[in-house]
PDB file of C-alpha atoms in Angstrom:
ATOM      1  CA  MET A   1     106.640 134.002 137.147  1.00  0.00           C
ATOM      2  CA  ASN A   2     109.232 134.801 139.769  1.00  0.00           C
ATOM      3  CA  TRP A   3     110.547 131.260 139.679  1.00  0.00           C
ATOM      4  CA  LEU A   4     111.051 131.558 135.909  1.00  0.00           C
ATOM      5  CA  LEU A   5     113.135 134.678 136.394  1.00  0.00           C
ATOM      6  CA  LYS A   6     115.119 132.912 139.087  1.00  0.00           C
ATOM      7  CA  VAL A   7     115.778 129.929 136.817  1.00  0.00           C
ATOM      8  CA  TRP A   8     116.870 132.294 134.033  1.00  0.00           C
ATOM      9  CA  LYS A   9     119.254 134.246 136.274  1.00  0.00           C
ATOM     10  CA  ASN A  10     120.790 131.118 137.776  1.00  0.00           C
ATOM     11  CA  ASN A  11     121.130 129.211 134.499  1.00  0.00           C
ATOM     12  CA  ARG A  12     121.415 131.906 131.873  1.00  0.00           C
ATOM     13  CA  SER A  13     124.695 130.656 130.385  1.00  0.00           C
ATOM     14  CA  LEU A  14     123.499 127.056 130.191  1.00  0.00           C
ATOM     15  CA  ILE A  15     120.168 128.041 128.619  1.00  0.00           C
ATOM     16  CA  LEU A  16     121.897 130.199 126.001  1.00  0.00           C
ATOM     17  CA  PHE A  17     124.344 127.398 125.231  1.00  0.00           C
ATOM     18  CA  ILE A  18     121.520 124.877 124.758  1.00  0.00           C
ATOM     19  CA  CYS A  19     119.611 127.278 122.501  1.00  0.00           C
ATOM     20  CA  LEU A  20     122.656 128.063 120.368  1.00  0.00           C
ATOM     21  CA  MET A  21     123.604 124.384 120.123  1.00  0.00           C
ATOM     22  CA  SER A  22     120.057 123.510 119.041  1.00  0.00           C
ATOM     23  CA  VAL A  23     120.154 126.159 116.312  1.00  0.00           C
ATOM     24  CA  PHE A  24     123.603 124.931 115.220  1.00  0.00           C
ATOM     25  CA  ARG A  25     122.451 121.318 114.958  1.00  0.00           C
ATOM     26  CA  SER A  26     119.294 122.328 113.123  1.00  0.00           C
ATOM     27  CA  ALA A  27     120.812 124.636 110.504  1.00  0.00           C
ATOM     28  CA  VAL A  28     124.607 124.150 110.350  1.00  0.00           C
ATOM     29  CA  ALA A  29     125.777 120.630 111.229  1.00  0.00           C
ATOM     30  CA  ASP A  30     124.455 117.585 113.031  1.00  0.00           C
ATOM     31  CA  TRP A  31     125.277 113.941 113.587  1.00  0.00           C
ATOM     32  CA  TYR A  32     123.229 110.983 112.457  1.00  0.00           C
ATOM     33  CA  GLU A  33     123.246 107.549 114.059  1.00  0.00           C
ATOM     34  CA  VAL A  34     123.228 104.712 111.514  1.00  0.00           C
ATOM     35  CA  PRO A  35     121.136 101.792 112.804  1.00  0.00           C
ATOM     36  CA  THR A  36     121.212  99.508 109.737  1.00  0.00           C
ATOM     37  CA  GLY A  37     123.680  98.039 107.263  1.00  0.00           C
ATOM     38  CA  SER A  38     122.177  99.518 104.084  1.00  0.00           C
ATOM     39  CA  MET A  39     125.361 101.518 103.390  1.00  0.00           C
ATOM     40  CA  ASN A  40     127.858  98.737 104.109  1.00  0.00           C
ATOM     41  CA  PRO A  41     130.789  98.690 103.636  1.00  0.00           C
ATOM     42  CA  THR A  42     131.137 102.502 103.471  1.00  0.00           C
ATOM     43  CA  ILE A  43     129.070 103.084 106.617  1.00  0.00           C
ATOM     44  CA  VAL A  44     128.545 100.408 109.254  1.00  0.00           C
ATOM     45  CA  GLU A  45     125.985  99.932 112.005  1.00  0.00           C
ATOM     46  CA  GLY A  46     126.893 102.089 114.986  1.00  0.00           C
ATOM     47  CA  ASP A  47     128.550 104.902 113.040  1.00  0.00           C
ATOM     48  CA  ARG A  48     127.716 108.466 114.092  1.00  0.00           C
ATOM     49  CA  ILE A  49     127.899 110.499 110.893  1.00  0.00           C
ATOM     50  CA  LEU A  50     128.732 114.209 110.720  1.00  0.00           C
ATOM     51  CA  THR A  51     126.264 115.883 108.363  1.00  0.00           C
ATOM     52  CA  ASP A  52     126.902 119.279 106.762  1.00  0.00           C
ATOM     53  CA  LYS A  53     123.461 120.905 106.761  1.00  0.00           C
ATOM     54  CA  MET A  54     124.684 123.905 104.766  1.00  0.00           C
ATOM     55  CA  ALA A  55     126.067 121.793 101.922  1.00  0.00           C
ATOM     56  CA  TYR A  56     123.037 122.354  99.689  1.00  0.00           C
ATOM     57  CA  ASP A  57     120.855 124.974 101.381  1.00  0.00           C
ATOM     58  CA  LEU A  58     120.838 127.752 103.946  1.00  0.00           C
ATOM     59  CA  ARG A  59     117.657 126.992 105.875  1.00  0.00           C
ATOM     60  CA  VAL A  60     115.477 128.551 108.518  1.00  0.00           C
ATOM     61  CA  PRO A  61     116.409 126.714 111.747  1.00  0.00           C
ATOM     62  CA  PHE A  62     114.053 123.910 112.795  1.00  0.00           C
ATOM     63  CA  SER A  63     112.431 123.793 109.351  1.00  0.00           C
ATOM     64  CA  HIS A  64     112.898 122.649 105.747  1.00  0.00           C
ATOM     65  CA  ILE A  65     112.410 126.209 104.464  1.00  0.00           C
ATOM     66  CA  SER A  66     115.332 127.076 102.179  1.00  0.00           C
ATOM     67  CA  LEU A  67     116.525 130.683 102.221  1.00  0.00           C
ATOM     68  CA  MET A  68     119.212 130.096  99.608  1.00  0.00           C
ATOM     69  CA  ARG A  69     120.677 127.198  97.663  1.00  0.00           C
ATOM     70  CA  THR A  70     124.396 126.836  98.355  1.00  0.00           C
ATOM     71  CA  ASP A  71     125.123 123.943  95.984  1.00  0.00           C
ATOM     72  CA  GLU A  72     123.506 121.033  94.180  1.00  0.00           C
ATOM     73  CA  PRO A  73     123.913 117.341  95.086  1.00  0.00           C
ATOM     74  CA  LYS A  74     126.291 115.487  92.785  1.00  0.00           C
ATOM     75  CA  ALA A  75     126.567 111.849  91.803  1.00  0.00           C
ATOM     76  CA  GLY A  76     128.573 110.093  94.494  1.00  0.00           C
ATOM     77  CA  ASP A  77     127.457 112.376  97.335  1.00  0.00           C
ATOM     78  CA  ILE A  78     126.144 110.648 100.450  1.00  0.00           C
ATOM     79  CA  ILE A  79     122.975 112.439 101.510  1.00  0.00           C
ATOM     80  CA  VAL A  80     120.838 112.446 104.638  1.00  0.00           C
ATOM     81  CA  PHE A  81     117.144 113.123 104.053  1.00  0.00           C
ATOM     82  CA  ASP A  82     113.759 112.932 105.747  1.00  0.00           C
ATOM     83  CA  SER A  83     111.826 110.558 103.504  1.00  0.00           C
ATOM     84  CA  LYS A  84     108.065 110.997 103.537  1.00  0.00           C
ATOM     85  CA  ALA A  85     107.677 107.794 101.523  1.00  0.00           C
ATOM     86  CA  ALA A  86     109.623 105.770 104.094  1.00  0.00           C
ATOM     87  CA  ASN A  87     108.436 107.865 107.049  1.00  0.00           C
ATOM     88  CA  ASN A  88     112.012 107.814 108.279  1.00  0.00           C
ATOM     89  CA  ARG A  89     115.351 109.608 108.127  1.00  0.00           C
ATOM     90  CA  LEU A  90     117.624 107.856 105.628  1.00  0.00           C
ATOM     91  CA  ILE A  91     121.219 107.994 104.428  1.00  0.00           C
ATOM     92  CA  LYS A  92     121.995 106.927 100.852  1.00  0.00           C
ATOM     93  CA  ARG A  93     124.328 107.700  97.951  1.00  0.00           C
ATOM     94  CA  VAL A  94     123.251 109.907  95.041  1.00  0.00           C
ATOM     95  CA  ILE A  95     123.356 107.875  91.836  1.00  0.00           C
ATOM     96  CA  GLY A  96     121.378 110.026  89.411  1.00  0.00           C
ATOM     97  CA  VAL A  97     120.864 113.809  89.294  1.00  0.00           C
ATOM     98  CA  PRO A  98     118.340 115.837  87.288  1.00  0.00           C
ATOM     99  CA  GLY A  99     118.668 115.144  83.563  1.00  0.00           C
ATOM    100  CA  ASP A 100     120.368 111.758  83.986  1.00  0.00           C
ATOM    101  CA  THR A 101     119.006 108.505  82.607  1.00  0.00           C
ATOM    102  CA  VAL A 102     119.840 105.602  84.924  1.00  0.00           C
ATOM    103  CA  THR A 103     119.258 101.877  84.639  1.00  0.00           C
ATOM    104  CA  LEU A 104     120.450  98.831  86.606  1.00  0.00           C
ATOM    105  CA  VAL A 105     121.257  95.490  84.968  1.00  0.00           C
ATOM    106  CA  ASP A 106     122.531  92.575  87.058  1.00  0.00           C
ATOM    107  CA  ASN A 107     123.576  95.013  89.813  1.00  0.00           C
ATOM    108  CA  ARG A 108     125.630  97.089  87.356  1.00  0.00           C
ATOM    109  CA  LEU A 109     124.653 100.697  86.815  1.00  0.00           C
ATOM    110  CA  ILE A 110     124.360 102.355  83.423  1.00  0.00           C
ATOM    111  CA  VAL A 111     124.225 106.164  83.549  1.00  0.00           C
ATOM    112  CA  ASN A 112     123.405 108.143  80.400  1.00  0.00           C
ATOM    113  CA  GLY A 113     124.096 105.081  78.272  1.00  0.00           C
ATOM    114  CA  LYS A 114     127.542 104.424  79.764  1.00  0.00           C
ATOM    115  CA  ALA A 115     128.181 101.417  81.986  1.00  0.00           C
ATOM    116  CA  LEU A 116     130.118 102.213  85.149  1.00  0.00           C
ATOM    117  CA  ASP A 117     133.491 100.596  85.810  1.00  0.00           C
ATOM    118  CA  TYR A 118     133.689  97.896  88.508  1.00  0.00           C
ATOM    119  CA  ALA A 119     136.649  96.126  90.098  1.00  0.00           C
ATOM    120  CA  LEU A 120     136.242  92.988  92.219  1.00  0.00           C
ATOM    121  CA  THR A 121     138.032  93.192  95.586  1.00  0.00           C
ATOM    122  CA  ASP A 122     136.443  90.384  97.607  1.00  0.00           C
ATOM    123  CA  ASP A 123     134.584  87.257  96.498  1.00  0.00           C
ATOM    124  CA  LYS A 124     132.785  85.278  99.195  1.00  0.00           C
ATOM    125  CA  GLN A 125     130.311  82.424  98.999  1.00  0.00           C
ATOM    126  CA  GLN A 126     127.196  84.606  99.268  1.00  0.00           C
ATOM    127  CA  GLN A 127     128.362  88.093  98.250  1.00  0.00           C
ATOM    128  CA  GLN A 128     130.981  90.137  96.466  1.00  0.00           C
ATOM    129  CA  THR A 129     132.630  93.471  97.245  1.00  0.00           C
ATOM    130  CA  LEU A 130     133.296  95.707  94.257  1.00  0.00           C
ATOM    131  CA  ILE A 131     134.810  99.121  93.706  1.00  0.00           C
ATOM    132  CA  GLU A 132     132.331 101.228  91.751  1.00  0.00           C
ATOM    133  CA  ASN A 133     133.497 104.315  89.847  1.00  0.00           C
ATOM    134  CA  LEU A 134     130.586 106.762  89.900  1.00  0.00           C
ATOM    135  CA  ALA A 135     131.403 110.047  88.159  1.00  0.00           C
ATOM    136  CA  GLY A 136     134.974 109.785  89.429  1.00  0.00           C
ATOM    137  CA  VAL A 137     133.929 108.911  92.981  1.00  0.00           C
ATOM    138  CA  GLN A 138     135.352 105.479  93.747  1.00  0.00           C
ATOM    139  CA  HIS A 139     133.652 103.610  96.570  1.00  0.00           C
ATOM    140  CA  ALA A 140     133.031 100.039  97.692  1.00  0.00           C
ATOM    141  CA  ILE A 141     129.678  98.323  97.259  1.00  0.00           C
ATOM    142  CA  GLN A 142     128.378  94.924  98.336  1.00  0.00           C
ATOM    143  CA  ILE A 143     126.236  92.763  96.069  1.00  0.00           C
ATOM    144  CA  SER A 144     124.561  89.408  96.664  1.00  0.00           C
ATOM    145  CA  LYS A 145     125.117  86.368  94.474  1.00  0.00           C
ATOM    146  CA  THR A 146     121.475  85.394  94.967  1.00  0.00           C
ATOM    147  CA  PRO A 147     119.334  86.788  92.104  1.00  0.00           C
ATOM    148  CA  SER A 148     116.578  89.208  93.123  1.00  0.00           C
ATOM    149  CA  VAL A 149     114.327  91.916  91.712  1.00  0.00           C
ATOM    150  CA  MET A 150     116.544  94.511  93.437  1.00  0.00           C
ATOM    151  CA  GLN A 151     119.301  93.831  90.907  1.00  0.00           C
ATOM    152  CA  HIS A 152     117.451  95.347  87.938  1.00  0.00           C
ATOM    153  CA  PHE A 153     115.377  98.358  87.010  1.00  0.00           C
ATOM    154  CA  ALA A 154     114.343  99.867  83.691  1.00  0.00           C
ATOM    155  CA  PRO A 155     115.756 103.213  82.499  1.00  0.00           C
ATOM    156  CA  VAL A 156     114.632 106.154  84.650  1.00  0.00           C
ATOM    157  CA  VAL A 157     114.924 109.786  83.552  1.00  0.00           C
ATOM    158  CA  ILE A 158     115.537 112.000  86.593  1.00  0.00           C
ATOM    159  CA  PRO A 159     113.336 115.145  86.584  1.00  0.00           C
ATOM    160  CA  LYS A 160     114.185 118.550  88.017  1.00  0.00           C
ATOM    161  CA  ASP A 161     114.818 118.702  91.770  1.00  0.00           C
ATOM    162  CA  MET A 162     114.667 114.918  92.120  1.00  0.00           C
ATOM    163  CA  TYR A 163     117.454 112.420  92.814  1.00  0.00           C
ATOM    164  CA  LEU A 164     117.931 108.692  92.469  1.00  0.00           C
ATOM    165  CA  ALA A 165     119.647 107.400  95.603  1.00  0.00           C
ATOM    166  CA  MET A 166     120.843 103.910  96.509  1.00  0.00           C
ATOM    167  CA  GLY A 167     122.571 102.207  99.406  1.00  0.00           C
ATOM    168  CA  ASP A 168     126.073 100.787  98.922  1.00  0.00           C
ATOM    169  CA  ASN A 169     124.763  97.467 100.260  1.00  0.00           C
ATOM    170  CA  ARG A 170     122.857  97.085  97.029  1.00  0.00           C
ATOM    171  CA  ASP A 171     120.689  94.042  97.770  1.00  0.00           C
ATOM    172  CA  HIS A 172     119.808  95.132 101.304  1.00  0.00           C
ATOM    173  CA  SER A 173     118.766  98.755 100.984  1.00  0.00           C
ATOM    174  CA  ALA A 174     115.279 100.274 100.854  1.00  0.00           C
ATOM    175  CA  ASP A 175     116.231 103.125  98.544  1.00  0.00           C
ATOM    176  CA  SER A 176     114.869 104.710  95.356  1.00  0.00           C
ATOM    177  CA  ARG A 177     114.063 101.215  94.071  1.00  0.00           C
ATOM    178  CA  VAL A 178     111.541 100.980  96.913  1.00  0.00           C
ATOM    179  CA  ILE A 179     110.579 104.522  97.957  1.00  0.00           C
ATOM    180  CA  GLY A 180     110.979 106.262  94.602  1.00  0.00           C
ATOM    181  CA  LEU A 181     113.066 109.301  93.709  1.00  0.00           C
ATOM    182  CA  VAL A 182     114.170 111.672  96.476  1.00  0.00           C
ATOM    183  CA  PRO A 183     112.745 115.232  96.281  1.00  0.00           C
ATOM    184  CA  ARG A 184     115.306 117.957  96.864  1.00  0.00           C
ATOM    185  CA  SER A 185     113.027 119.475  99.525  1.00  0.00           C
ATOM    186  CA  GLU A 186     113.607 116.408 101.734  1.00  0.00           C
ATOM    187  CA  LEU A 187     117.387 116.820 101.867  1.00  0.00           C
ATOM    188  CA  LEU A 188     118.916 117.570 105.259  1.00  0.00           C
ATOM    189  CA  GLY A 189     122.540 117.715 104.201  1.00  0.00           C
ATOM    190  CA  LYS A 190     125.654 115.916 103.004  1.00  0.00           C
ATOM    191  CA  ALA A 191     127.285 113.203 105.105  1.00  0.00           C
ATOM    192  CA  LYS A 192     130.977 114.011 105.539  1.00  0.00           C
ATOM    193  CA  ARG A 193     132.732 111.681 107.954  1.00  0.00           C
ATOM    194  CA  VAL A 194     132.346 109.303 110.876  1.00  0.00           C
ATOM    195  CA  ILE A 195     132.609 111.130 114.198  1.00  0.00           C
ATOM    196  CA  VAL A 196     132.687 107.993 116.299  1.00  0.00           C
ATOM    197  CA  SER A 197     131.518 104.403 115.854  1.00  0.00           C
ATOM    198  CA  PHE A 198     130.221 101.960 118.483  1.00  0.00           C
ATOM    199  CA  ASP A 199     130.429  98.214 117.962  1.00  0.00           C
ATOM    200  CA  TYR A 200     127.005  96.806 118.833  1.00  0.00           C
ATOM    201  CA  ASP A 201     128.445  93.277 118.910  1.00  0.00           C
ATOM    202  CA  ASP A 202     131.256  94.143 121.328  1.00  0.00           C
ATOM    203  CA  TYR A 203     129.570  95.839 124.306  1.00  0.00           C
ATOM    204  CA  TYR A 204     129.220  99.125 122.355  1.00  0.00           C
ATOM    205  CA  LEU A 205     132.968  99.730 122.533  1.00  0.00           C
ATOM    206  CA  PRO A 206     134.268 102.434 120.160  1.00  0.00           C
ATOM    207  CA  ARG A 207     135.885 101.296 116.920  1.00  0.00           C
ATOM    208  CA  LYS A 208     139.231 103.131 116.969  1.00  0.00           C
ATOM    209  CA  GLU A 209     139.848 102.616 113.255  1.00  0.00           C
ATOM    210  CA  ARG A 210     136.664 104.541 112.356  1.00  0.00           C
ATOM    211  CA  LEU A 211     137.305 107.617 114.495  1.00  0.00           C
ATOM    212  CA  LEU A 212     136.941 110.697 112.229  1.00  0.00           C
ATOM    213  CA  HIS A 213     136.971 108.423 109.167  1.00  0.00           C
ATOM    214  CA  ASP A 214     136.460 110.343 105.891  1.00  0.00           C
ATOM    215  CA  LEU A 215     133.564 108.782 103.938  1.00  0.00           C
ATOM    216  CA  TYR A 216     135.020 109.877 100.603  1.00  0.00           C
ATOM    217  CA  LEU A 217     138.491 108.338 100.881  1.00  0.00           C
ATOM    218  CA  ALA A 218     139.162 106.096  97.907  1.00  0.00           C
ATOM    219  CA  PRO A 219     139.056 102.415  98.965  1.00  0.00           C
TER     220      PRO A 219
END
């Protein structure tokens, strides 16, 4: 017991700092390392993403218990959530919110009976890059020229407190087409910007052009 008191007296400031930082990361803001390319080209492998954990809820630290809702996710938001279906923490874009009817035909979204606008920006042999206008949020997506079952789904009506989320790398994302709709209770927060990005193919050197990059800048 005496040694515990000694440790406390000698390291009180450090212990308090660690405790406060842990609470801050749990309930206020945190960063999320992106290990896959499911959100390319918006988010790339090696990005560390700043996540606002108070964007949608004020929560009890170290839990998913919501004390108060601060806002509701909107179409175009990039969300971080703990998916029970995938048994993993994921980052995807909100496509459909409660009350919406969403369908996908040939990699083109139709929301509430209205087809979204798309503009081609890059056309390669195997894939295309398009600008998708989702509820006024313009962002780049990648689609494959190889037909697959991922490029279609029948109309889905989004129930209360559920969200349809998809990756911007449309043919290479295990999203709501695979794991189902995202329950609001699984949300951790809203992704805001890249803090720093490390290039896995170049000795983990930082990518200067992605430092503090805003994820919602129009392409």
